[in-house]
XYZ file of C-alpha atoms in Angstrom:
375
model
C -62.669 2.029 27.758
C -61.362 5.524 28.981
C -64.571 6.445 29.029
C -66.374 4.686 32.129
C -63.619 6.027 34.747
C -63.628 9.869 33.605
C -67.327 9.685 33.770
C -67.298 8.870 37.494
C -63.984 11.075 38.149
C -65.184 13.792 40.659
C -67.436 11.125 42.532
C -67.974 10.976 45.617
C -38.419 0.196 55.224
C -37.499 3.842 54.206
C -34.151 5.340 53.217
C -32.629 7.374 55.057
C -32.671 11.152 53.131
C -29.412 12.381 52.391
C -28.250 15.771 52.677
C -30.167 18.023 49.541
C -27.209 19.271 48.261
C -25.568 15.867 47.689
C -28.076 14.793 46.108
C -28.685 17.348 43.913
C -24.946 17.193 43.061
C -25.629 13.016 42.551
C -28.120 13.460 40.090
C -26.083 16.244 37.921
C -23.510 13.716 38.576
C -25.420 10.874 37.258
C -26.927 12.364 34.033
C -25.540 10.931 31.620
C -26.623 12.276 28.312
C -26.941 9.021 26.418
C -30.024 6.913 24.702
C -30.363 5.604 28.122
C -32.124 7.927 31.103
C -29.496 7.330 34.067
C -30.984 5.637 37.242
C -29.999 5.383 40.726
C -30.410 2.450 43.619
C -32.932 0.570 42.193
C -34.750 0.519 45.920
C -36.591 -2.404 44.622
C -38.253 -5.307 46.972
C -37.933 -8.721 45.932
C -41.650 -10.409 46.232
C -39.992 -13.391 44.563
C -37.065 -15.439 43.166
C -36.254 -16.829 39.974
C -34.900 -19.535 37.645
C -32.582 -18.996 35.011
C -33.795 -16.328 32.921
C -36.728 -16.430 30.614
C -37.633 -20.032 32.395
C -40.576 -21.241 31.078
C -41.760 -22.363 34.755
C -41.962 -18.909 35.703
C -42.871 -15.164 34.746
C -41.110 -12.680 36.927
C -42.977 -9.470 36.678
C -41.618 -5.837 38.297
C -44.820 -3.285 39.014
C -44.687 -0.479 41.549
C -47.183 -0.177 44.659
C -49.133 2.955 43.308
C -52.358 4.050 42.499
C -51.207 4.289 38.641
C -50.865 1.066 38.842
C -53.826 -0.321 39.755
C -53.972 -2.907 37.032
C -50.869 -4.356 37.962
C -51.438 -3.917 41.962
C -54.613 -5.458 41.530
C -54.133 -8.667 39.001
C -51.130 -9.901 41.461
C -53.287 -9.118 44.690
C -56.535 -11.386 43.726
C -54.619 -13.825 41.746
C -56.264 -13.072 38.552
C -52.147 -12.872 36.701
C -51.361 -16.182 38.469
C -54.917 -17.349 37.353
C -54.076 -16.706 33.629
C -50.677 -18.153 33.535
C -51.813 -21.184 34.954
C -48.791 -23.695 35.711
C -46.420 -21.210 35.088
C -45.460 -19.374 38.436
C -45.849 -15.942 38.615
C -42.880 -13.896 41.241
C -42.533 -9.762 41.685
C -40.691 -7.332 42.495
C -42.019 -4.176 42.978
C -40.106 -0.812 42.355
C -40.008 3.014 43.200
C -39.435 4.251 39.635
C -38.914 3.478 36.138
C -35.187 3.121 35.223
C -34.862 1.260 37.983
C -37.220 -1.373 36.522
C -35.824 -1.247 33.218
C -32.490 -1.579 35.043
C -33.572 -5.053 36.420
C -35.423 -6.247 32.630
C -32.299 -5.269 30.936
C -29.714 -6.987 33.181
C -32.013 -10.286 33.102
C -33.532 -10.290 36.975
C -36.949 -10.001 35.795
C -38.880 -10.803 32.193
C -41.951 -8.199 32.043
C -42.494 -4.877 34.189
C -45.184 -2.074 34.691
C -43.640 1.200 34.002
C -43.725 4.639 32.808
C -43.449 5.868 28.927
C -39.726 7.195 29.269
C -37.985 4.660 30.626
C -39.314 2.263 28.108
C -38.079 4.281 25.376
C -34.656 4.931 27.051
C -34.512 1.149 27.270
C -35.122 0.864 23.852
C -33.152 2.631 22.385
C -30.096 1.882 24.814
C -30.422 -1.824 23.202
C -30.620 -0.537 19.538
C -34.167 -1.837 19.699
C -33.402 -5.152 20.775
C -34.101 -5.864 24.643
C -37.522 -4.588 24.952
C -40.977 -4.325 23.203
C -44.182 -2.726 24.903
C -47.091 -4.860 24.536
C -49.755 -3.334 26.773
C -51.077 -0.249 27.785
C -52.041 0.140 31.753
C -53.111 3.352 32.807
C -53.610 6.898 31.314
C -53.366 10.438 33.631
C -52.635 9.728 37.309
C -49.937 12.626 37.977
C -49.293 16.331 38.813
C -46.859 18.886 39.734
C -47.610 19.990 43.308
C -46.053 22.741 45.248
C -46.515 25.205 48.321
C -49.139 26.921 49.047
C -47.202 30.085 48.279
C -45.972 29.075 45.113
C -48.409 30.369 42.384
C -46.235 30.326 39.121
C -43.362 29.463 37.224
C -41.616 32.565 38.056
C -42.040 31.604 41.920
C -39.808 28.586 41.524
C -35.935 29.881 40.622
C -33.659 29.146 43.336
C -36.123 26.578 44.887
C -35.610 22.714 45.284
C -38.354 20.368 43.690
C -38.067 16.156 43.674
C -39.471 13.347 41.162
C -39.013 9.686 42.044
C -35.547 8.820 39.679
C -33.677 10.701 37.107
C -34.816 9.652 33.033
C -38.056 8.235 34.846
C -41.750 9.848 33.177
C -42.530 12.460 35.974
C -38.782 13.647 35.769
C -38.930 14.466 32.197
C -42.080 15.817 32.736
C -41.134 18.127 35.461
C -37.691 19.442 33.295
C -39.664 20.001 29.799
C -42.240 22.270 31.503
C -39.603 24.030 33.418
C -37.573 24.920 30.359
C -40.866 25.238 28.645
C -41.219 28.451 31.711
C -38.035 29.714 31.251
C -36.075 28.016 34.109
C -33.026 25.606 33.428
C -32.440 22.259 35.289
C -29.160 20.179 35.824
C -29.582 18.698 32.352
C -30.830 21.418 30.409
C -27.888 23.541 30.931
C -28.823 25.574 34.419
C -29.524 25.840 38.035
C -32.383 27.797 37.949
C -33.938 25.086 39.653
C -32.524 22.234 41.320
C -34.192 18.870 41.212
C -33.340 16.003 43.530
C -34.415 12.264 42.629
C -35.353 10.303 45.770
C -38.156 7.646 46.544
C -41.851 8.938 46.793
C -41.913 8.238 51.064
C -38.377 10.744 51.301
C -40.139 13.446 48.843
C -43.533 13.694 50.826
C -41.252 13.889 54.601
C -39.028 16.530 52.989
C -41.822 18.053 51.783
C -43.887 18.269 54.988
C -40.207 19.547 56.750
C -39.792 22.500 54.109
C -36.848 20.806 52.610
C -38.156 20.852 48.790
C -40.677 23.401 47.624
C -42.611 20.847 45.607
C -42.590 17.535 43.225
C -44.080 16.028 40.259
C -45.367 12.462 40.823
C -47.703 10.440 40.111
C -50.448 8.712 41.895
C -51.252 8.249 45.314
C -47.975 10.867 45.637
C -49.724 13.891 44.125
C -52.810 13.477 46.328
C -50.480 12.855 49.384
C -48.607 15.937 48.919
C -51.869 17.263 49.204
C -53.938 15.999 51.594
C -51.375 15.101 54.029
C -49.015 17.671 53.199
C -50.606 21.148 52.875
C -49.466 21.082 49.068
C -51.708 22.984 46.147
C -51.401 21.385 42.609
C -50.044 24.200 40.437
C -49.511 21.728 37.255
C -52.255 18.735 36.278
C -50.558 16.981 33.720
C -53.518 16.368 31.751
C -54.004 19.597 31.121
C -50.717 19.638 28.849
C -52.210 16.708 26.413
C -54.698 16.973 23.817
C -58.130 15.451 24.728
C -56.609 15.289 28.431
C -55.279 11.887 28.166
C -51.090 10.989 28.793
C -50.009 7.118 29.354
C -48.592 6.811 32.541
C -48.054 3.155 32.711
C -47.805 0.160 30.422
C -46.167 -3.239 30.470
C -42.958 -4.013 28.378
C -41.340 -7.351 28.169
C -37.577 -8.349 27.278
C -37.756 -9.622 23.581
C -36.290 -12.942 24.744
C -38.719 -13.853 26.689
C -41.810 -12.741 24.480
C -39.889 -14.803 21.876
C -39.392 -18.106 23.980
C -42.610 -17.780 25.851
C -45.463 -16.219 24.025
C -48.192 -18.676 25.419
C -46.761 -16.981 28.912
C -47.105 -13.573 27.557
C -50.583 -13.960 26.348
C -51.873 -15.239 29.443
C -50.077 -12.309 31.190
C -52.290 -9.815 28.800
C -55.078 -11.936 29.336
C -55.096 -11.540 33.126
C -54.199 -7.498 32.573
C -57.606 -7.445 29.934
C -59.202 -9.323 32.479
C -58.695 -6.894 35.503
C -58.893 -3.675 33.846
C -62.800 -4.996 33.224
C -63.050 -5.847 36.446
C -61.745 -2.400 37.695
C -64.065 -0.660 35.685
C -67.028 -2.610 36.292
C -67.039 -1.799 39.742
C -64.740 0.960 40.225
C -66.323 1.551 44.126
C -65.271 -1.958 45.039
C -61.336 -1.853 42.450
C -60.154 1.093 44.564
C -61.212 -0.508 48.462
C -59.231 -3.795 47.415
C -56.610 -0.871 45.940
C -55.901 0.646 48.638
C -55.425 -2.876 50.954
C -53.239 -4.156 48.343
C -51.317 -1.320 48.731
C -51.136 -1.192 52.282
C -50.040 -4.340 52.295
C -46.950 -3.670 50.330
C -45.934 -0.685 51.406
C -46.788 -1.307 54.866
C -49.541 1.011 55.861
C -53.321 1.880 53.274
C -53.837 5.467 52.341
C -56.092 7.390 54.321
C -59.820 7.762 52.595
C -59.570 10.951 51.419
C -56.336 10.065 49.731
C -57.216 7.288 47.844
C -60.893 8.566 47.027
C -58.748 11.530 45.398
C -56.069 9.797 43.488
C -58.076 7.073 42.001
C -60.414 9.474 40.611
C -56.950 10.761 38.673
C -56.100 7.608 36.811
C -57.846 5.755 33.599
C -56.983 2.332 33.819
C -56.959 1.253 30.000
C -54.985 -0.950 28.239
C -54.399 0.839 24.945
C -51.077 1.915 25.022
C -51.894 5.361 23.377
C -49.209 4.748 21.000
C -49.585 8.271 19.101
C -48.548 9.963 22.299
C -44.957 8.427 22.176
C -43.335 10.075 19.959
C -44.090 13.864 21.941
C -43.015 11.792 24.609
C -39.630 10.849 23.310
C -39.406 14.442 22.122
C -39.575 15.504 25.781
C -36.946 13.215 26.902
C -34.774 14.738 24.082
C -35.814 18.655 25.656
C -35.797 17.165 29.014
C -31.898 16.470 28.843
C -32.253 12.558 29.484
C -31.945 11.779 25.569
C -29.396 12.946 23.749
C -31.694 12.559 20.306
C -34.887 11.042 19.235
C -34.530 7.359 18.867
C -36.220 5.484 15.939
C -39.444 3.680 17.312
C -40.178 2.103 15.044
C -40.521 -1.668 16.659
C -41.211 -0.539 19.756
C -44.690 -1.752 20.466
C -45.760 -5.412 19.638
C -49.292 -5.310 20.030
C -50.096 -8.821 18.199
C -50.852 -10.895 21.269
C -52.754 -7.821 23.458
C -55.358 -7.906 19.708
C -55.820 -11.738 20.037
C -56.424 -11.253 23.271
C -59.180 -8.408 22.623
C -60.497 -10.058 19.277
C -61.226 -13.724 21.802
C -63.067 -11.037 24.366
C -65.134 -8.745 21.610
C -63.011 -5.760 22.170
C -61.937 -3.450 19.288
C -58.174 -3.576 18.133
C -55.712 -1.028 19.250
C -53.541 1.299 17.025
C -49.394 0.901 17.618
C -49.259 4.092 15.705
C -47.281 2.547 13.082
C -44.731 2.002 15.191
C -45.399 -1.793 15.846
C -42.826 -4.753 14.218
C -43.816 -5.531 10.557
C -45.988 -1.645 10.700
Protein backbone atom coordinates (compact mmCIF):
# COMPACT_ATOMS: atom_id res chain seq x y z
CA UNK A 1 0.00 0.00 0.00
CA UNK A 2 2.78 2.62 0.92
CA UNK A 3 4.58 1.21 -1.52
CA UNK A 4 3.03 2.28 -5.05
CA UNK A 5 3.17 6.21 -4.14
CA UNK A 6 6.97 6.32 -2.85
CA UNK A 7 7.84 4.45 -5.93
CA UNK A 8 6.58 7.25 -8.19
CA UNK A 9 7.63 10.12 -5.56
CA UNK A 10 10.23 12.24 -7.52
CA UNK A 11 8.12 11.84 -10.85
CA UNK A 12 7.74 14.00 -13.09
CA UNK A 13 -12.29 34.42 3.16
CA UNK A 14 -8.96 35.07 5.09
CA UNK A 15 -8.39 36.45 8.59
CA UNK A 16 -7.14 39.28 9.08
CA UNK A 17 -3.29 38.73 10.78
CA UNK A 18 -2.98 40.18 14.02
CA UNK A 19 -0.14 41.94 15.34
CA UNK A 20 2.96 39.01 16.00
CA UNK A 21 3.45 39.88 19.31
CA UNK A 22 -0.18 39.36 20.39
CA UNK A 23 -0.27 36.48 19.12
CA UNK A 24 2.61 35.08 20.33
CA UNK A 25 1.49 36.32 23.78
CA UNK A 26 -2.21 34.42 22.84
CA UNK A 27 -0.75 31.25 22.35
CA UNK A 28 1.57 31.33 25.69
CA UNK A 29 -1.65 32.53 26.95
CA UNK A 30 -3.63 29.69 25.71
CA UNK A 31 -1.36 26.70 26.62
CA UNK A 32 -2.82 25.10 28.89
CA UNK A 33 -0.80 22.23 30.16
CA UNK A 34 -3.56 19.66 30.46
CA UNK A 35 -4.44 16.08 28.65
CA UNK A 36 -6.02 18.30 26.18
CA UNK A 37 -3.69 20.40 23.43
CA UNK A 38 -5.40 24.02 23.72
CA UNK A 39 -6.98 25.33 20.41
CA UNK A 40 -7.95 28.59 19.14
CA UNK A 41 -10.98 29.91 16.65
CA UNK A 42 -11.85 26.92 15.15
CA UNK A 43 -11.85 28.95 11.53
CA UNK A 44 -13.92 26.14 10.33
CA UNK A 45 -16.50 26.38 7.16
CA UNK A 46 -19.69 24.79 7.45
CA UNK A 47 -20.26 22.61 4.03
CA UNK A 48 -23.35 21.34 5.82
CA UNK A 49 -25.96 21.20 8.63
CA UNK A 50 -27.11 18.68 10.89
CA UNK A 51 -29.77 16.79 12.87
CA UNK A 52 -29.59 16.04 16.34
CA UNK A 53 -26.44 14.44 17.02
CA UNK A 54 -25.39 11.00 16.00
CA UNK A 55 -28.78 10.99 13.65
CA UNK A 56 -28.90 8.05 11.86
CA UNK A 57 -30.09 10.08 8.60
CA UNK A 58 -26.88 11.67 8.46
CA UNK A 59 -22.94 11.43 8.91
CA UNK A 60 -21.38 14.79 9.47
CA UNK A 61 -17.76 14.47 8.65
CA UNK A 62 -14.91 17.47 9.41
CA UNK A 63 -11.66 17.05 6.86
CA UNK A 64 -9.36 19.92 5.96
CA UNK A 65 -8.75 21.19 2.22
CA UNK A 66 -5.04 19.92 1.96
CA UNK A 67 -2.96 17.86 0.04
CA UNK A 68 -2.57 15.42 3.23
CA UNK A 69 -5.75 14.90 2.85
CA UNK A 70 -6.33 13.69 -0.27
CA UNK A 71 -8.39 10.73 0.76
CA UNK A 72 -10.78 12.72 2.46
CA UNK A 73 -10.71 15.76 -0.24
CA UNK A 74 -11.20 13.32 -2.78
CA UNK A 75 -14.06 10.67 -1.47
CA UNK A 76 -16.41 13.90 -0.70
CA UNK A 77 -15.46 15.58 -4.16
CA UNK A 78 -16.55 12.48 -6.57
CA UNK A 79 -19.16 11.23 -4.30
CA UNK A 80 -17.56 8.00 -3.64
CA UNK A 81 -18.33 8.73 0.75
CA UNK A 82 -21.92 9.68 -0.19
CA UNK A 83 -21.86 6.59 -2.58
CA UNK A 84 -21.01 4.20 0.35
CA UNK A 85 -23.36 5.53 2.88
CA UNK A 86 -26.08 5.26 0.65
CA UNK A 87 -29.44 6.78 2.21
CA UNK A 88 -27.69 8.20 4.88
CA UNK A 89 -26.66 11.90 4.01
CA UNK A 90 -23.31 12.77 4.17
CA UNK A 91 -22.57 17.00 5.36
CA UNK A 92 -18.80 18.66 6.06
CA UNK A 93 -17.14 20.94 7.47
CA UNK A 94 -13.82 21.48 6.65
CA UNK A 95 -11.11 22.89 9.10
CA UNK A 96 -7.61 24.66 9.32
CA UNK A 97 -6.15 22.42 12.05
CA UNK A 98 -6.59 19.67 14.36
CA UNK A 99 -7.89 20.81 17.81
CA UNK A 100 -10.10 22.70 16.16
CA UNK A 101 -11.73 19.57 14.68
CA UNK A 102 -11.59 17.68 17.73
CA UNK A 103 -13.10 20.82 19.28
CA UNK A 104 -16.26 20.42 17.05
CA UNK A 105 -16.37 16.06 17.56
CA UNK A 106 -16.13 16.61 21.20
CA UNK A 107 -18.80 19.32 21.68
CA UNK A 108 -21.25 17.15 19.34
CA UNK A 109 -21.31 19.47 15.89
CA UNK A 110 -19.90 16.79 13.89
CA UNK A 111 -19.64 12.66 14.30
CA UNK A 112 -16.26 11.62 12.37
CA UNK A 113 -13.22 13.96 11.24
CA UNK A 114 -9.85 13.70 9.27
CA UNK A 115 -7.10 14.84 11.44
CA UNK A 116 -3.66 14.77 12.64
CA UNK A 117 -2.08 12.12 15.31
CA UNK A 118 -1.95 14.72 18.30
CA UNK A 119 -5.03 16.04 18.49
CA UNK A 120 -6.59 12.67 18.48
CA UNK A 121 -4.69 11.66 21.39
CA UNK A 122 -5.28 14.99 23.26
CA UNK A 123 -8.94 14.23 22.62
CA UNK A 124 -8.59 11.07 24.06
CA UNK A 125 -7.30 11.41 26.78
CA UNK A 126 -9.21 14.78 27.69
CA UNK A 127 -12.42 12.30 27.75
CA UNK A 128 -10.67 9.60 29.92
CA UNK A 129 -10.90 7.50 26.78
CA UNK A 130 -14.40 7.88 26.22
CA UNK A 131 -15.37 10.43 23.30
CA UNK A 132 -13.21 9.22 20.60
CA UNK A 133 -11.73 6.06 18.90
CA UNK A 134 -9.50 6.17 15.62
CA UNK A 135 -10.64 3.76 13.16
CA UNK A 136 -8.70 4.57 9.99
CA UNK A 137 -5.52 5.52 8.86
CA UNK A 138 -5.38 8.31 5.86
CA UNK A 139 -2.16 9.47 4.93
CA UNK A 140 1.54 8.96 5.98
CA UNK A 141 4.53 11.91 5.42
CA UNK A 142 3.17 15.07 3.76
CA UNK A 143 5.05 17.81 6.01
CA UNK A 144 8.27 19.82 6.66
CA UNK A 145 9.87 22.54 8.49
CA UNK A 146 10.68 25.32 6.01
CA UNK A 147 12.59 28.45 6.58
CA UNK A 148 14.66 31.34 4.85
CA UNK A 149 16.96 31.01 2.62
CA UNK A 150 19.50 32.26 5.13
CA UNK A 151 18.59 30.09 7.78
CA UNK A 152 20.87 26.96 7.63
CA UNK A 153 20.62 25.46 11.24
CA UNK A 154 19.21 25.22 14.49
CA UNK A 155 21.54 27.65 15.92
CA UNK A 156 20.26 30.28 13.19
CA UNK A 157 16.80 30.32 14.70
CA UNK A 158 17.02 31.99 18.53
CA UNK A 159 15.31 35.18 18.65
CA UNK A 160 13.39 34.43 15.36
CA UNK A 161 9.53 33.98 14.90
CA UNK A 162 8.30 30.61 13.24
CA UNK A 163 4.23 29.61 12.78
CA UNK A 164 2.29 26.09 12.65
CA UNK A 165 -1.43 26.05 11.89
CA UNK A 166 -2.95 25.75 15.89
CA UNK A 167 -1.38 25.17 19.18
CA UNK A 168 -1.52 21.00 20.45
CA UNK A 169 -2.16 20.37 16.58
CA UNK A 170 0.66 17.51 14.87
CA UNK A 171 3.00 20.06 13.06
CA UNK A 172 3.07 22.19 16.37
CA UNK A 173 4.34 19.46 18.45
CA UNK A 174 6.47 18.60 15.85
CA UNK A 175 8.04 21.91 15.41
CA UNK A 176 8.56 22.34 19.63
CA UNK A 177 10.11 18.63 20.17
CA UNK A 178 12.79 19.26 17.51
CA UNK A 179 13.45 22.67 18.79
CA UNK A 180 14.10 21.52 22.33
CA UNK A 181 15.58 18.48 20.75
CA UNK A 182 18.33 21.64 19.23
CA UNK A 183 18.67 23.29 22.24
CA UNK A 184 16.12 26.16 21.87
CA UNK A 185 13.04 26.57 24.30
CA UNK A 186 9.46 27.48 23.14
CA UNK A 187 6.47 29.08 25.10
CA UNK A 188 5.63 25.66 26.53
CA UNK A 189 8.82 24.17 27.11
CA UNK A 190 9.91 26.71 29.51
CA UNK A 191 11.66 29.58 27.08
CA UNK A 192 11.66 32.19 24.47
CA UNK A 193 14.35 31.14 22.56
CA UNK A 194 12.02 30.97 19.88
CA UNK A 195 8.69 32.28 19.58
CA UNK A 196 5.99 30.41 17.75
CA UNK A 197 2.73 31.95 16.61
CA UNK A 198 -0.39 29.65 15.65
CA UNK A 199 -2.38 31.15 12.76
CA UNK A 200 -4.19 29.58 9.63
CA UNK A 201 -1.92 28.18 6.75
CA UNK A 202 -3.11 31.40 4.12
CA UNK A 203 -1.79 34.13 7.22
CA UNK A 204 1.60 31.95 7.68
CA UNK A 205 2.56 31.83 3.87
CA UNK A 206 1.60 36.12 3.54
CA UNK A 207 3.67 36.71 6.68
CA UNK A 208 6.08 34.68 5.40
CA UNK A 209 6.47 36.23 1.93
CA UNK A 210 6.39 39.93 4.07
CA UNK A 211 9.41 38.82 6.41
CA UNK A 212 7.14 38.71 9.35
CA UNK A 213 8.05 34.96 10.53
CA UNK A 214 11.35 33.37 9.61
CA UNK A 215 9.75 30.04 8.81
CA UNK A 216 6.90 27.24 9.66
CA UNK A 217 6.29 23.66 9.93
CA UNK A 218 3.21 22.47 7.99
CA UNK A 219 2.06 20.12 6.20
CA UNK A 220 0.99 19.64 2.69
CA UNK A 221 0.34 21.84 -0.01
CA UNK A 222 1.83 24.54 2.85
CA UNK A 223 5.40 23.22 2.83
CA UNK A 224 5.62 23.25 -0.97
CA UNK A 225 3.97 26.77 -0.99
CA UNK A 226 6.40 28.22 1.29
CA UNK A 227 8.57 27.08 -1.26
CA UNK A 228 7.67 27.58 -4.50
CA UNK A 229 5.76 30.65 -4.01
CA UNK A 230 7.62 31.92 -1.22
CA UNK A 231 11.42 31.76 -1.73
CA UNK A 232 11.51 29.27 1.37
CA UNK A 233 14.34 26.25 1.59
CA UNK A 234 13.19 23.13 3.62
CA UNK A 235 15.74 22.86 6.42
CA UNK A 236 13.65 19.91 8.28
CA UNK A 237 11.73 16.87 6.16
CA UNK A 238 9.91 15.23 8.70
CA UNK A 239 10.44 11.92 7.38
CA UNK A 240 13.72 12.02 7.89
CA UNK A 241 13.10 11.94 11.83
CA UNK A 242 11.06 8.40 11.57
CA UNK A 243 12.37 5.07 11.13
CA UNK A 244 11.80 3.58 7.61
CA UNK A 245 10.73 7.32 6.65
CA UNK A 246 7.16 6.89 7.30
CA UNK A 247 5.01 9.36 10.13
CA UNK A 248 0.95 9.34 10.03
CA UNK A 249 -0.16 12.57 9.27
CA UNK A 250 -3.80 12.00 8.99
CA UNK A 251 -6.42 9.48 10.02
CA UNK A 252 -10.13 9.47 10.73
CA UNK A 253 -11.52 9.27 14.38
CA UNK A 254 -15.13 9.05 15.24
CA UNK A 255 -17.06 10.05 18.59
CA UNK A 256 -17.74 6.63 20.38
CA UNK A 257 -21.46 7.45 20.32
CA UNK A 258 -21.87 7.49 17.11
CA UNK A 259 -19.64 4.38 16.10
CA UNK A 260 -21.82 2.74 18.80
CA UNK A 261 -25.36 3.80 17.43
CA UNK A 262 -24.36 3.70 13.83
CA UNK A 263 -21.82 1.14 12.87
CA UNK A 264 -23.54 0.16 9.48
CA UNK A 265 -22.79 4.19 8.88
CA UNK A 266 -19.28 3.84 9.95
CA UNK A 267 -18.49 0.92 7.81
CA UNK A 268 -19.72 2.39 4.78
CA UNK A 269 -17.69 5.54 5.69
CA UNK A 270 -14.38 3.12 5.72
CA UNK A 271 -15.65 1.50 2.83
CA UNK A 272 -15.75 4.66 0.69
CA UNK A 273 -12.11 5.77 2.40
CA UNK A 274 -10.73 1.87 1.21
CA UNK A 275 -12.38 2.57 -1.85
CA UNK A 276 -10.61 5.93 -2.79
CA UNK A 277 -7.28 5.36 -1.45
CA UNK A 278 -7.32 2.44 -4.43
CA UNK A 279 -8.47 4.67 -6.64
CA UNK A 280 -5.74 7.30 -5.75
CA UNK A 281 -3.16 4.92 -6.15
CA UNK A 282 -4.23 3.32 -9.19
CA UNK A 283 -3.90 6.31 -11.06
CA UNK A 284 -2.01 8.66 -9.05
CA UNK A 285 -1.49 11.13 -12.47
CA UNK A 286 -5.24 11.47 -12.74
CA UNK A 287 -5.95 11.49 -8.08
CA UNK A 288 -3.77 14.61 -7.87
CA UNK A 289 -5.48 16.76 -11.24
CA UNK A 290 -9.04 16.07 -9.60
CA UNK A 291 -6.84 17.06 -6.16
CA UNK A 292 -5.95 20.01 -6.91
CA UNK A 293 -9.72 21.18 -8.45
CA UNK A 294 -11.24 19.88 -5.41
CA UNK A 295 -9.15 21.98 -3.63
CA UNK A 296 -9.54 24.97 -5.52
CA UNK A 297 -12.84 24.71 -5.17
CA UNK A 298 -12.85 24.93 -1.46
CA UNK A 299 -10.45 27.14 -0.77
CA UNK A 300 -11.24 29.31 -3.56
CA UNK A 301 -8.37 29.29 -5.95
CA UNK A 302 -6.12 25.44 -7.33
CA UNK A 303 -2.45 25.39 -6.60
CA UNK A 304 -0.22 26.31 -9.23
CA UNK A 305 1.43 23.06 -11.15
CA UNK A 306 4.53 23.10 -9.74
CA UNK A 307 2.97 23.21 -6.33
CA UNK A 308 0.84 20.48 -6.40
CA UNK A 309 3.22 18.22 -8.65
CA UNK A 310 5.62 18.84 -5.50
CA UNK A 311 3.44 18.25 -2.54
CA UNK A 312 1.63 15.26 -3.74
CA UNK A 313 4.76 13.55 -4.40
CA UNK A 314 5.23 14.17 -0.30
CA UNK A 315 2.23 12.26 0.93
CA UNK A 316 1.39 8.25 1.09
CA UNK A 317 -2.14 7.96 1.08
CA UNK A 318 -2.68 4.61 3.13
CA UNK A 319 -5.11 3.64 5.36
CA UNK A 320 -3.17 1.78 8.03
CA UNK A 321 -3.12 3.88 10.82
CA UNK A 322 0.60 3.06 11.69
CA UNK A 323 -0.46 2.39 15.11
CA UNK A 324 3.24 1.62 16.49
CA UNK A 325 4.13 5.20 15.75
CA UNK A 326 1.65 6.58 18.44
CA UNK A 327 3.02 6.09 21.29
CA UNK A 328 6.58 8.31 20.17
CA UNK A 329 3.96 10.47 19.14
CA UNK A 330 2.26 10.95 22.43
CA UNK A 331 5.75 11.09 23.90
CA UNK A 332 6.34 14.23 21.82
CA UNK A 333 3.26 15.90 22.89
CA UNK A 334 4.44 15.19 26.51
CA UNK A 335 8.25 16.97 25.42
CA UNK A 336 6.40 19.28 23.24
CA UNK A 337 4.64 21.01 26.34
CA UNK A 338 0.95 20.28 25.04
CA UNK A 339 0.62 17.08 27.42
CA UNK A 340 1.22 17.27 30.70
CA UNK A 341 1.96 13.18 30.79
CA UNK A 342 1.58 10.23 28.61
CA UNK A 343 -1.96 9.12 28.50
CA UNK A 344 -2.88 5.37 28.53
CA UNK A 345 -3.83 4.29 24.86
CA UNK A 346 -4.82 1.65 25.33
CA UNK A 347 -8.51 1.75 23.49
CA UNK A 348 -7.63 4.18 21.34
CA UNK A 349 -7.86 2.59 17.95
CA UNK A 350 -10.92 0.37 16.97
CA UNK A 351 -9.85 -1.15 13.94
CA UNK A 352 -12.71 -4.00 13.77
CA UNK A 353 -14.85 -2.48 11.05
CA UNK A 354 -11.67 -0.89 8.77
CA UNK A 355 -10.51 -5.31 8.85
CA UNK A 356 -14.05 -6.32 7.65
CA UNK A 357 -13.83 -3.91 5.38
CA UNK A 358 -10.25 -5.11 4.03
CA UNK A 359 -11.01 -8.95 4.64
CA UNK A 360 -14.60 -8.29 1.99
CA UNK A 361 -11.84 -6.47 -0.52
CA UNK A 362 -8.72 -9.16 -0.20
CA UNK A 363 -6.57 -6.78 1.67
CA UNK A 364 -4.32 -7.92 4.58
CA UNK A 365 -5.39 -6.89 8.23
CA UNK A 366 -3.83 -4.01 9.97
CA UNK A 367 -1.96 -4.03 13.38
CA UNK A 368 -3.62 -1.47 16.28
CA UNK A 369 -0.39 -2.08 18.03
CA UNK A 370 -2.09 -3.56 20.87
CA UNK A 371 -3.62 -0.67 21.59
CA UNK A 372 -7.11 -1.51 20.05
CA UNK A 373 -10.45 -2.27 22.55
CA UNK A 374 -10.43 -5.95 23.75
CA UNK A 375 -6.14 -5.93 22.58
Amino acid sequence: MLSTLRSARRRAPRRTPRPLALVALAAAAATVLSACGSSSDSGATAAGTSGGSGSSAALRLGYFPNVTHAGAVLGVKDGTFQQALGSTKLETTTFNAGPAATEALLSGSIDATFIGPNPAINAFAKSGGEAIRIIAGTTADGAAFVVKPEINSAADLKGKTLASPQLGGTQDVALRKWLLDNGLKTQTTGGSDVDIVNQENAQTLDLFKSGQIDGAWLPEPWASRLVLDAGGKVLVDEKTLWPNEQFLTTHLIVSTSYLKDHPEQVQALLKGLVTETQKIESDPATAQTELNAAIGELTGKPLSDAVIQRSFTEIQPTWDPLAATLPTIADDGVTAGTLTSKPDLKGIYDLTLLNKVLADAGQPQVSDGGLGQGS
